[in-house]
Short mmCIF file of C-alpha atoms and ligand atoms in Angstrom, two decimals:
data_model
loop_
_atom_site.label_atom_id
_atom_site.label_comp_id
_atom_site.label_asym_id
_atom_site.label_seq_id
_atom_site.Cartn_x
_atom_site.Cartn_y
_atom_site.Cartn_z
CA MET C 1 -24.75 -8.52 7.01
CA SER C 2 -23.43 -5.82 4.72
CA GLY C 3 -22.89 -8.12 1.72
CA PHE C 4 -19.34 -6.77 1.43
CA VAL C 5 -16.58 -9.12 0.31
CA LEU C 6 -12.94 -8.05 0.27
CA THR C 7 -10.69 -10.27 -1.82
CA TYR C 8 -6.98 -9.95 -1.23
CA PHE C 9 -3.84 -11.80 -0.25
CA PRO C 10 -3.46 -12.74 3.44
CA VAL C 11 -1.53 -9.56 4.26
CA ARG C 12 -2.39 -5.99 5.30
CA GLY C 13 -0.96 -4.35 2.17
CA ARG C 14 -3.33 -2.32 0.06
CA ALA C 15 -6.43 -3.74 1.75
CA GLU C 16 -5.72 -2.64 5.30
CA ALA C 17 -6.94 0.96 5.07
CA ILE C 18 -10.24 -0.44 3.75
CA ARG C 19 -10.40 -2.79 6.74
CA LEU C 20 -9.67 0.10 9.12
CA LEU C 21 -12.48 2.14 7.57
CA LEU C 22 -15.01 -0.70 7.67
CA SER C 23 -14.26 -1.70 11.23
CA ASP C 24 -14.34 1.88 12.50
CA GLN C 25 -17.67 2.45 10.74
CA GLY C 26 -19.02 -0.65 12.50
CA VAL C 27 -19.59 -2.57 9.29
CA SER C 28 -18.92 -6.29 8.90
CA TRP C 29 -17.40 -7.78 5.78
CA LYS C 30 -16.27 -11.14 4.51
CA GLU C 31 -12.65 -11.80 3.66
CA ASP C 32 -11.89 -13.91 0.62
CA GLU C 33 -8.20 -14.83 0.82
CA VAL C 34 -6.17 -15.56 -2.28
CA GLN C 35 -2.94 -17.43 -1.65
CA ILE C 36 0.03 -15.67 -3.22
CA ALA C 37 1.58 -18.94 -4.49
CA ASP C 38 -1.69 -19.87 -6.26
CA TRP C 39 -1.91 -16.41 -7.79
CA PHE C 40 1.58 -16.52 -9.26
CA ALA C 41 1.10 -20.12 -10.36
CA GLY C 42 -1.79 -18.89 -12.53
CA LYS C 43 -4.37 -20.83 -10.55
CA CYS C 44 -6.68 -17.89 -9.81
CA ASP C 45 -9.52 -17.02 -12.20
CA ILE C 46 -9.91 -13.73 -10.37
CA LYS C 47 -6.62 -12.49 -11.89
CA LYS C 48 -8.25 -12.69 -15.33
CA GLN C 49 -11.45 -11.05 -14.11
CA ALA C 50 -9.67 -8.21 -12.32
CA VAL C 51 -9.90 -5.01 -14.38
CA PHE C 52 -6.18 -4.29 -13.99
CA GLY C 53 -5.14 -7.86 -13.17
CA GLN C 54 -4.54 -6.97 -9.52
CA LEU C 55 -6.09 -7.07 -6.06
CA PRO C 56 -7.78 -5.88 -3.87
CA GLN C 57 -11.25 -6.54 -5.22
CA PHE C 58 -14.26 -5.25 -3.30
CA LYS C 59 -17.80 -6.47 -3.74
CA ASP C 60 -20.90 -4.71 -2.48
CA GLY C 61 -23.49 -7.31 -3.40
CA GLU C 62 -23.35 -7.57 -7.19
CA PHE C 63 -21.29 -4.41 -7.53
CA VAL C 64 -17.59 -5.12 -8.09
CA LEU C 65 -14.80 -2.57 -7.68
CA TYR C 66 -11.00 -2.53 -7.96
CA GLN C 67 -8.29 -0.02 -7.06
CA SER C 68 -7.79 0.46 -3.34
CA ASN C 69 -8.22 4.24 -3.43
CA SER C 70 -11.43 3.97 -5.47
CA ILE C 71 -12.74 1.49 -2.91
CA LEU C 72 -11.85 3.91 -0.11
CA ARG C 73 -13.62 6.77 -1.89
CA TYR C 74 -16.67 4.59 -2.62
CA LEU C 75 -16.96 3.69 1.05
CA GLY C 76 -16.19 7.27 2.02
CA ARG C 77 -19.21 8.47 0.04
CA LYS C 78 -21.36 5.61 1.27
CA TYR C 79 -20.69 6.41 4.93
CA GLY C 80 -20.60 10.20 4.62
CA ILE C 81 -16.87 10.43 5.36
CA SER C 82 -15.62 12.02 2.17
CA GLY C 83 -16.25 15.69 2.95
CA GLY C 84 -19.24 17.85 3.73
CA ASN C 85 -19.04 19.94 0.56
CA ASN C 86 -17.25 19.97 -2.80
CA GLN C 87 -14.19 21.84 -1.51
CA GLU C 88 -13.79 19.68 1.58
CA SER C 89 -14.11 16.57 -0.61
CA ALA C 90 -11.43 17.95 -2.94
CA LEU C 91 -9.08 18.56 0.00
CA ILE C 92 -9.63 15.02 1.26
CA ASP C 93 -8.90 13.69 -2.25
CA MET C 94 -5.76 15.85 -2.36
CA VAL C 95 -4.44 14.57 0.95
CA ASN C 96 -5.28 11.00 -0.04
CA ASP C 97 -3.34 11.44 -3.27
CA GLY C 98 -0.39 12.57 -1.14
CA VAL C 99 -0.75 9.37 0.91
CA GLU C 100 -0.77 7.39 -2.34
CA ASP C 101 2.40 9.13 -3.56
CA LEU C 102 4.21 8.11 -0.38
CA ARG C 103 2.69 4.61 -0.50
CA MET C 104 4.15 4.12 -4.00
CA LYS C 105 7.63 5.03 -2.72
CA TYR C 106 7.16 2.78 0.32
CA SER C 107 6.03 -0.14 -1.88
CA ARG C 108 9.03 0.33 -4.17
CA LEU C 109 11.31 0.24 -1.14
CA LEU C 110 9.67 -2.87 0.29
CA PHE C 111 9.42 -4.91 -2.86
CA LEU C 112 12.23 -3.71 -5.11
CA GLU C 113 15.08 -2.09 -3.27
CA PHE C 114 14.98 -2.75 0.44
CA GLU C 115 18.62 -3.66 0.91
CA THR C 116 19.99 -0.97 -1.39
CA GLY C 117 17.48 1.80 -0.72
CA LYS C 118 16.64 1.66 2.99
CA GLU C 119 19.25 4.18 4.17
CA LYS C 120 18.37 6.79 1.54
CA TYR C 121 14.66 6.29 2.14
CA GLU C 122 15.02 6.78 5.89
CA LYS C 123 17.07 9.93 5.36
CA ASP C 124 14.41 11.46 3.14
CA LEU C 125 11.48 10.27 5.23
CA PRO C 126 11.21 13.43 7.42
CA ASN C 127 10.76 15.48 4.23
CA GLN C 128 7.89 13.21 3.22
CA LEU C 129 6.25 13.10 6.64
CA SER C 130 6.54 16.81 7.32
CA ALA C 131 3.85 17.49 4.70
CA PHE C 132 1.33 15.52 6.74
CA GLU C 133 2.42 17.14 10.01
CA LYS C 134 1.85 20.54 8.37
CA ILE C 135 -1.58 19.52 7.03
CA LEU C 136 -2.62 18.49 10.54
CA SER C 137 -1.25 21.72 12.06
CA LYS C 138 -3.46 23.75 9.73
CA ASN C 139 -6.64 22.00 10.80
CA SER C 140 -7.60 22.94 14.40
CA ASN C 141 -3.91 22.94 15.40
CA GLY C 142 -3.64 19.22 14.81
CA THR C 143 -6.29 18.25 17.34
CA LYS C 144 -8.72 16.69 14.87
CA PHE C 145 -8.39 15.02 11.49
CA LEU C 146 -6.55 15.69 8.24
CA VAL C 147 -9.45 17.74 6.89
CA GLY C 148 -12.49 19.16 8.65
CA ASP C 149 -14.18 18.08 11.87
CA LYS C 150 -15.01 14.55 10.89
CA ILE C 151 -12.94 11.48 10.12
CA SER C 152 -12.53 10.79 6.39
CA TYR C 153 -11.34 7.88 4.30
CA ALA C 154 -7.96 9.64 3.96
CA ASP C 155 -7.40 9.46 7.73
CA TYR C 156 -7.60 5.67 7.65
CA ASN C 157 -5.24 5.55 4.70
CA LEU C 158 -2.68 7.77 6.42
CA LEU C 159 -2.99 5.80 9.66
CA ASP C 160 -2.22 2.57 7.84
CA LEU C 161 0.76 4.04 6.03
CA LEU C 162 2.19 5.54 9.23
CA GLN C 163 1.83 2.21 11.03
CA GLY C 164 3.71 0.53 8.17
CA HIS C 165 6.50 3.09 8.44
CA LEU C 166 6.72 2.74 12.22
CA ASN C 167 7.19 -0.97 11.73
CA LEU C 168 10.22 -0.36 9.49
CA PHE C 169 11.55 2.78 11.17
CA PRO C 170 10.37 2.78 14.82
CA THR C 171 11.61 6.32 15.56
CA CYS C 172 10.48 7.95 12.32
CA LEU C 173 7.79 10.01 14.05
CA SER C 174 9.88 11.21 16.96
CA THR C 175 10.01 14.76 15.60
CA PHE C 176 6.34 14.83 14.57
CA PRO C 177 4.18 15.39 17.65
CA LEU C 178 0.97 15.96 15.69
CA LEU C 179 1.35 12.74 13.71
CA ASN C 180 1.97 10.86 16.95
CA ALA C 181 -1.10 12.41 18.55
CA PHE C 182 -3.11 11.66 15.39
CA ILE C 183 -2.21 7.96 15.62
CA ASP C 184 -3.06 7.85 19.34
CA ARG C 185 -6.40 9.60 18.79
CA ILE C 186 -7.53 7.51 15.82
CA THR C 187 -6.42 4.16 17.24
CA ALA C 188 -8.28 4.92 20.49
CA ARG C 189 -11.62 5.03 18.68
CA PRO C 190 -13.52 2.13 20.28
CA LYS C 191 -14.45 0.08 17.19
CA LEU C 192 -11.10 0.64 15.54
CA SER C 193 -9.25 -0.23 18.71
CA GLU C 194 -11.22 -3.48 18.94
CA TYR C 195 -10.25 -4.35 15.36
CA LEU C 196 -6.58 -3.50 15.97
CA LYS C 197 -6.54 -5.97 18.86
CA SER C 198 -8.31 -8.71 16.90
CA GLU C 199 -6.71 -11.97 15.84
CA ALA C 200 -7.79 -11.33 12.24
CA ARG C 201 -5.71 -8.16 12.13
CA ASN C 202 -2.74 -9.51 14.01
CA LYS C 203 -2.36 -12.72 12.08
CA ARG C 204 -1.91 -10.76 8.84
CA PRO C 205 1.63 -9.56 8.21
CA ILE C 206 2.10 -6.06 6.77
CA VAL C 207 3.61 -7.54 3.62
CA PRO C 208 4.19 -11.15 2.55
CA LYS C 209 6.76 -13.01 4.64
CA LYS C 210 9.81 -14.03 2.64
O1 LIG I 1 -4.37 0.54 -5.36
C1 LIG I 1 -4.55 -0.45 -6.08
O2 LIG I 1 -5.39 -1.32 -5.79
C2 LIG I 1 -3.71 -0.61 -7.33
N1 LIG I 1 -3.31 0.70 -7.81
C3 LIG I 1 -2.49 -1.44 -7.07
C4 LIG I 1 -2.85 -2.84 -6.74
C5 LIG I 1 -1.65 -3.73 -6.54
O3 LIG I 1 -0.52 -3.32 -6.69
N2 LIG I 1 -1.93 -4.98 -6.19
C6 LIG I 1 -0.87 -5.94 -5.95
C7 LIG I 1 -0.87 -6.35 -4.51
S1 LIG I 1 -0.64 -4.97 -3.45
N3 LIG I 1 0.89 -4.54 -3.63
O4 LIG I 1 1.85 -4.68 -4.02
C8 LIG I 1 -1.17 -7.19 -6.79
O5 LIG I 1 -2.30 -7.55 -7.06
N4 LIG I 1 -0.09 -7.86 -7.17
C9 LIG I 1 -0.16 -9.10 -7.96
C10 LIG I 1 0.05 -8.88 -9.42
O6 LIG I 1 -0.03 -9.86 -10.17
O7 LIG I 1 0.32 -7.71 -9.83
#
């Protein structure tokens, strides 16, 4: 056993890219589910312990970490999937920051302004996604990963965000052949594909059900 424990709500949310990374790297982990109602009723001690009062929390034995992107980078370094040299690592960080920027907009849409903001969001989405299509095109003509010849933590993060967008806007990638091929290639990786078919993955909604 790895000794990893991922504490989060029973949704994909900000924990799912971590789960994609762990499963693709062939690592097992324990899930510690916090019920959303208990959390907001003030019944969870972990809210007080959490450095920024939020989840996910990730434990590697006695070592405790918060912030989903820091957890991704920690695991990226641990499994040698955060760049082969300083510049490659910086490019992976840069792309991951771009994923985070879009994730913030996506979260705002989902949680704060879905009814009022969906149309505008969908209209602007090609502008947002085209940056990632261009990044792929510049690395081996879009036949590999976001950066370099090896998968990185940013690839899992982008995959998760694209899957979330496809759920809301099923045709949003129709003009982005490289992003489509990227999804097909990454999701076909044997261990990841096994996880994507698992009950554990499929019982978790993308965001909390209303
Ligand atoms: O990436 C991160 O882990 C942080 N920058 C954000 C964490 C976060 O927003 N956690 C939310 C659940 S995920 N999305 O909305 C959270 O813990 N909400 C409960 C609360 O009391 O804020």
